[in-house]
C-alpha cells in the first residue's frame, strides 16, 4: 500500500482522469501527474491565484483556505492539449495547455470558467468531455444559488453554450451532482435534489435521487430558446426495501465509474450508493440500475406537471397523450417547432421511477460508517465457473468495504444477495474518490484500487490473499480474487484457473481443507475481517475498531451491522475474525486448533455446572433469609423525592424526543404521582377525552404530518 500527499494541510485532492498508467490529480494551486507503478510525482502544473483575486475573495468574507485555486476540471482532447479549470478563489477560470516534446506544458488559452468549474471546492460537481464540447453540472454564481447543467465549446474563448433554464425548480432544485457519463446517443447526469413534487403538494421538503438524460445532438432550440436544452428529461431513482410501506434510500452519494455487466447477462448496470434521508436513522445501501430500464422509462413514461387546485399547486401525472415527446433526439434541434420546445420546458419530469434492477438493495449497512464512493470489478470468474461483481465501497471514516454481489445467482445454497468480504482501514478521512486501475497486462498483481481523500491519495491492492495463512481462512473469505492452492498450500491471487484450487464463494466451506478446517468452521463467527493500512500483519485485529456483528438478512439483502469485539478465546481460533495472523506465528498453530477448541468447550461446560450449583445454593439461602423479620423499614417507607408540583420544572425534561414537545394539557388532567418511585399509575381518560379535545388550540381542519419509522 502506497500513499501520496501531506498531513499538514487540506489539498482537497480530486481524481480527475487516468492517462495510461498515470493519475491526474487536482489539488490546491496544482495538478499532479502521479505514476501508478511508483506512486511518485512525474510532473505537475502550478497555477496559483493572483494576489488581487485572493484579496477580493477575503474581502467577500470567505475563509483563507477557500481563497485558493482548487483544480476541479481536467479534460484531455484528441491531440496533446489538456483543459484545466479551477475555483480561482471564487472566480472560476479555465486554461488550455499543450504538451511539448520535452515534457513541459505550455499555456495557449485562458477564459472564464463560469458554468464549468464550481466556486467552492466543497461543492459536488461533475463534468464530461465530448470532443470539443464539455458538459458540466455545477453552479454559476458566487452564492451557489444558480445550479445548471451546461454544455459549451471549450475550443472557443467566448461561447454561451446551452444550459438548463435559470431559476426554474422544475429543472434543478438545489442539486448535488455525483457523476456523469455518455453512450452513443445520450449524456447521463446523476444527482440528488430537493423534490419539487413534494414541496408543491404541501408534504414538506424532501430529497430525491435523479438521473437526467440529454441528447448529444442537442444544440439548443429555435431563436427564442437558442441557449436552452430541448432534450432535457429526468426521472427518480428507486432504491428502497420493498414492502407494504417501502423504506426509501433517497440520497445518492456516488455511482460506479463506468457501465458494468452483471454475470453472463447482457445488461449494462450502474451501481450506486445511497443514504437514508431520515435524521437519526443511519443507513447506507447499494442499488443497481439497468441502462435498458433507464432508457425505457425515458421513452415510454408519462410526464408530470403542476396543476392548480383550490389555490394550491399540485404535481400530477399527465393524463392526455401529446404529439411531442421530449428527450427524443433529432438531427438538428434548432429546427424544432417552438410548440415542441415549450412542451419540453413544461414537462421535464417523468411520472415513473427507474426501478432497482435487483428489486431490493444489494447491500444495506447500518453502523458508524456511511457509504461515500463505489468502484466495481465486474465479471470476476471464480473456480465454480460463475461470474461475480466485486464491489469496493469507500466510507466517511476512511474505510473500504470489499463485497461480492451474488444477487441473481440461481444457486439454492445462496442465502443472501451479497457478502461482506473484509474491511480495509486506510485513512481517518472520508473517501472522496474511488477508482479501479487495471494494467495493460490484466494481471491482478498489477491492478490496484485508487482511494482519494482530502489530504492523501492511496494505492491499495485489489486483494489481500497473502494475509490468510490457512486453507479455512482463505476459503471462508469468499473472495473471488483469492483461492487456496492445494499444491503450494498458500492463499493466492486467482489470475488463472490452471491448477488445483479450493474456493467457495456462496457458502465459504472448504470441503477439501481437511478435518481441522471443519472444526474451525464449527467454532467460527461469521464476521467480516478488518485489515489496517500497514503491510505489517496484526495478531488481533478484532479489536482494531468497533466492528459489526454477524450479517443478518432482510428481504434476502446483506445487512452489515456494527461488528462487536470478539472475546479473546474466540479470536485465538483460525476463524475469519482473526484475519491477520502474525508473520512470526508458529506454523504448528493449525495442528493445535483441535486441542484449543476442545479445551474451550470443556471450560465452558465446567463453568455451567459450577454456576448451576452456586445458583441453587443462593436460592435456598435467599428463601431462608426472607422468612426472617427484617430490622430495616419497608421499601414503601423509604424517603421519597420531593416534587414542587405535578408539572416537571426542568425545561430539559419537557422534551419527548428531538422532534416533538410535551402536549400542553392542564394540571387537572395529570395523574397523581405514586408514593413509590417505581410504581406505575394508569388513569382512564376516556370520560375526559372530549373536554381535552375541546381545549385544543388547533383549528378543526388543521392537517398534521405523520412520520413512520
Coordinates of N, CA and C in Angstrom, one line a residue, residues 150-253:
X150 N -24.6 22.4 -18.0 CA -24.1 23.3 -19.0 C -23.4 22.6 -20.1
X151 N -23.5 23.0 -21.4 CA -22.7 22.5 -22.4 C -22.1 23.6 -23.2
X152 N -20.8 23.6 -23.5 CA -20.2 24.7 -24.3 C -19.0 24.1 -25.0
X153 N -18.6 24.9 -26.0 CA -17.4 24.5 -26.8 C -16.2 25.1 -26.2
X154 N -15.3 24.3 -25.7 CA -14.2 24.7 -24.9 C -13.0 25.1 -25.8
X155 N -13.1 25.0 -27.1 CA -12.1 25.4 -28.0 C -12.2 26.9 -28.4
X156 N -13.3 27.5 -27.9 CA -13.5 28.9 -28.2 C -13.4 29.7 -26.9
X157 N -12.9 30.9 -27.0 CA -12.8 31.7 -25.8 C -14.2 32.2 -25.3
X158 N -15.0 32.6 -26.2 CA -16.4 33.0 -25.9 C -17.4 32.1 -26.6
X159 N -18.2 31.4 -25.7 CA -19.2 30.6 -26.2 C -20.3 30.5 -25.1
X160 N -21.5 30.9 -25.4 CA -22.5 30.9 -24.4 C -23.0 29.5 -24.1
X161 N -23.0 28.6 -25.2 CA -23.4 27.2 -25.0 C -24.9 27.2 -24.7
X162 N -25.3 26.0 -24.1 CA -26.7 25.9 -23.7 C -26.7 25.4 -22.3
X163 N -27.8 25.6 -21.6 CA -27.9 25.3 -20.2 C -29.4 25.1 -19.8
X164 N -29.6 24.6 -18.6 CA -30.9 24.4 -18.0 C -31.5 25.8 -17.7
X165 N -32.8 25.9 -17.7 CA -33.4 27.2 -17.5 C -33.1 27.8 -16.1
X166 N -32.8 29.0 -16.1 CA -32.4 29.7 -14.9 C -33.7 29.9 -14.0
X167 N -33.4 29.7 -12.6 CA -34.5 30.0 -11.6 C -35.8 29.2 -11.9
X168 N -35.7 28.0 -12.4 CA -36.8 27.1 -12.6 C -36.6 25.8 -11.8
X169 N -37.3 25.6 -10.7 CA -37.1 24.5 -9.9 C -37.6 23.2 -10.6
X170 N -38.3 23.3 -11.6 CA -38.7 22.1 -12.4 C -37.5 21.4 -12.9
X171 N -36.5 22.1 -13.3 CA -35.3 21.5 -13.9 C -34.3 21.1 -12.8
X172 N -33.9 22.0 -12.0 CA -32.9 21.7 -10.9 C -33.3 22.5 -9.7
X173 N -33.3 21.8 -8.5 CA -33.7 22.5 -7.3 C -32.7 22.1 -6.2
X174 N -31.7 22.9 -6.0 CA -30.6 22.7 -5.1 C -29.9 21.3 -5.3
X175 N -29.4 21.1 -6.5 CA -28.9 19.7 -6.8 C -27.5 19.6 -6.2
X176 N -27.1 18.3 -6.0 CA -25.8 17.9 -5.6 C -25.4 16.8 -6.7
X177 N -24.5 17.1 -7.6 CA -24.1 16.2 -8.6 C -23.1 15.1 -8.2
X178 N -23.3 13.9 -8.6 CA -22.5 12.8 -8.1 C -21.7 12.1 -9.3
X179 N -22.1 12.3 -10.5 CA -21.4 11.6 -11.6 C -22.1 11.8 -13.0
X180 N -21.4 11.5 -14.0 CA -21.9 11.6 -15.4 C -21.1 10.7 -16.3
X181 N -21.7 10.3 -17.4 CA -21.1 9.5 -18.5 C -22.0 9.6 -19.7
X182 N -21.5 9.1 -20.8 CA -22.2 9.1 -22.1 C -22.2 7.8 -22.8
X183 N -23.1 7.6 -23.7 CA -23.1 6.5 -24.6 C -23.1 7.0 -26.1
X184 N -23.6 6.2 -27.0 CA -23.6 6.7 -28.4 C -24.5 7.8 -28.7
X185 N -25.6 7.9 -27.9 CA -26.6 9.0 -28.2 C -26.8 10.0 -27.1
X186 N -26.6 9.6 -25.9 CA -27.1 10.4 -24.8 C -25.9 10.7 -23.8
X187 N -26.1 11.7 -23.0 CA -25.3 12.1 -21.8 C -26.2 11.9 -20.6
X188 N -25.7 11.3 -19.6 CA -26.4 11.0 -18.3 C -25.8 11.7 -17.2
X189 N -26.6 12.5 -16.4 CA -26.1 13.2 -15.3 C -26.8 12.7 -14.1
X190 N -26.1 12.3 -13.0 CA -26.7 11.7 -11.8 C -26.6 12.7 -10.7
X191 N -27.6 12.9 -9.9 CA -27.6 13.9 -8.9 C -28.8 13.6 -7.9
X192 N -28.7 14.4 -6.8 CA -29.9 14.4 -5.9 C -30.3 15.9 -5.7
X193 N -31.6 16.1 -5.4 CA -32.1 17.5 -5.3 C -33.3 17.5 -4.4
X194 N -33.7 18.7 -4.0 CA -34.9 18.9 -3.3 C -36.1 18.5 -4.2
X195 N -37.0 17.7 -3.7 CA -38.1 17.1 -4.6 C -39.2 18.2 -4.7
X196 N -39.3 18.8 -5.9 CA -40.3 19.8 -6.1 C -41.7 19.3 -6.0
X197 N -41.9 18.0 -6.4 CA -43.2 17.4 -6.3 C -43.7 17.3 -4.9
X198 N -42.8 17.1 -3.9 CA -43.2 17.1 -2.5 C -43.5 18.5 -2.0
X199 N -42.7 19.4 -2.4 CA -42.9 20.8 -1.9 C -44.3 21.3 -2.4
X200 N -44.6 21.1 -3.6 CA -45.8 21.7 -4.2 C -47.0 21.0 -3.6
X201 N -46.9 19.8 -3.2 CA -48.1 19.1 -2.6 C -48.3 19.4 -1.1
X202 N -47.4 20.2 -0.6 CA -47.5 20.6 0.8 C -47.0 19.5 1.8
X203 N -46.2 18.5 1.3 CA -45.7 17.5 2.1 C -44.4 17.8 2.8
X204 N -43.9 19.0 2.6 CA -42.7 19.4 3.2 C -41.5 19.1 2.3
X205 N -40.3 19.6 2.7 CA -39.1 19.4 1.9 C -38.7 17.9 2.0
X206 N -38.2 17.4 0.8 CA -37.7 16.1 0.8 C -36.6 16.0 -0.3
X207 N -35.7 15.0 -0.2 CA -34.7 14.9 -1.2 C -34.9 13.6 -2.0
X208 N -34.8 13.7 -3.4 CA -34.9 12.6 -4.3 C -33.7 12.4 -5.1
X209 N -33.3 11.2 -5.4 CA -32.2 11.0 -6.3 C -32.7 10.9 -7.8
X210 N -32.0 11.5 -8.7 CA -32.4 11.6 -10.1 C -31.3 11.2 -11.0
X211 N -31.7 10.9 -12.3 CA -30.8 10.8 -13.4 C -31.4 11.6 -14.5
X212 N -30.6 12.5 -15.1 CA -31.1 13.4 -16.2 C -30.4 12.8 -17.5
X213 N -31.2 12.9 -18.6 CA -30.7 12.5 -19.9 C -30.7 13.6 -20.9
X214 N -29.7 13.7 -21.7 CA -29.6 14.8 -22.7 C -29.1 14.2 -24.0
X215 N -29.6 14.7 -25.1 CA -29.1 14.2 -26.4 C -27.8 14.9 -26.7
X216 N -26.8 14.1 -27.2 CA -25.6 14.6 -27.6 C -25.7 15.5 -28.9
X217 N -26.8 15.3 -29.6 CA -27.0 16.2 -30.8 C -27.9 17.4 -30.5
X218 N -28.1 17.7 -29.2 CA -28.8 18.9 -28.8 C -28.0 20.1 -28.9
X219 N -28.3 21.0 -29.8 CA -27.5 22.3 -29.9 C -28.4 23.5 -29.5
X220 N -29.5 23.3 -28.8 CA -30.3 24.4 -28.4 C -31.5 24.4 -29.4
X221 N -32.5 25.2 -29.0 CA -33.7 25.3 -29.8 C -33.7 26.4 -30.8
X222 N -34.9 26.7 -31.4 CA -35.0 27.9 -32.3 C -34.7 29.2 -31.6
X223 N -34.7 30.3 -32.3 CA -34.1 31.5 -31.8 C -34.5 31.9 -30.4
X224 N -35.8 31.9 -30.0 CA -36.1 32.3 -28.6 C -35.5 31.4 -27.5
X225 N -35.2 30.1 -27.9 CA -34.6 29.1 -27.0 C -33.2 28.7 -27.4
X226 N -32.5 29.6 -28.1 CA -31.2 29.2 -28.7 C -30.2 28.7 -27.6
X227 N -30.3 29.1 -26.4 CA -29.3 28.7 -25.4 C -29.9 27.8 -24.3
X228 N -31.0 27.1 -24.6 CA -31.7 26.2 -23.7 C -31.7 24.8 -24.3
X229 N -31.8 23.8 -23.4 CA -31.9 22.4 -23.8 C -33.3 22.2 -24.4
X230 N -33.3 21.3 -25.4 CA -34.6 20.9 -25.9 C -34.9 19.4 -25.6
X231 N -33.9 18.7 -25.0 CA -34.0 17.3 -24.8 C -33.8 16.9 -23.3
X232 N -33.8 17.9 -22.4 CA -33.6 17.6 -21.0 C -34.8 16.9 -20.4
X233 N -34.6 15.7 -19.9 CA -35.6 14.9 -19.1 C -34.9 14.3 -17.9
X234 N -35.7 14.1 -16.9 CA -35.1 13.5 -15.7 C -36.1 12.5 -15.0
X235 N -35.7 11.6 -14.2 CA -36.5 10.6 -13.6 C -35.9 10.3 -12.2
X236 N -36.8 9.9 -11.3 CA -36.4 9.5 -10.0 C -35.8 8.1 -10.0
X237 N -34.8 7.9 -9.1 CA -34.2 6.6 -8.9 C -34.9 5.9 -7.7
X238 N -35.3 4.7 -7.9 CA -36.0 4.0 -6.8 C -35.0 3.0 -6.2
X239 N -34.4 3.4 -5.0 CA -33.6 2.4 -4.2 C -34.3 2.3 -2.9
X240 N -35.0 1.2 -2.7 CA -35.8 1.0 -1.5 C -35.9 -0.4 -1.1
X241 N -36.2 -0.7 0.2 CA -36.5 -2.0 0.7 C -38.0 -2.2 0.4
X242 N -38.4 -3.2 -0.4 CA -39.8 -3.3 -0.8 C -40.6 -3.8 0.4
X243 N -41.9 -3.5 0.3 CA -42.8 -3.9 1.3 C -44.1 -3.1 1.2
X244 N -45.0 -3.4 2.1 CA -46.3 -2.6 2.1 C -46.0 -1.1 2.3
X245 N -45.0 -0.8 3.2 CA -44.5 0.6 3.3 C -43.0 0.5 3.1
X246 N -42.7 0.8 1.8 CA -41.3 0.7 1.4 C -40.4 1.7 2.2
X247 N -39.2 1.3 2.5 CA -38.2 2.2 3.1 C -37.3 2.7 2.0
X248 N -37.3 4.0 1.7 CA -36.5 4.6 0.6 C -35.2 5.1 1.1
X249 N -34.2 4.9 0.2 CA -32.9 5.5 0.3 C -32.8 6.5 -0.8
X250 N -33.0 7.8 -0.4 CA -33.3 8.8 -1.4 C -32.1 9.7 -1.7
X251 N -31.0 9.5 -1.0 CA -29.8 10.4 -1.1 C -28.7 9.7 -1.8
X252 N -28.6 9.9 -3.1 CA -27.5 9.2 -3.9 C -26.2 9.9 -3.5
X253 N -25.1 9.1 -3.3 CA -23.8 9.7 -3.0 C -22.8 9.5 -4.1

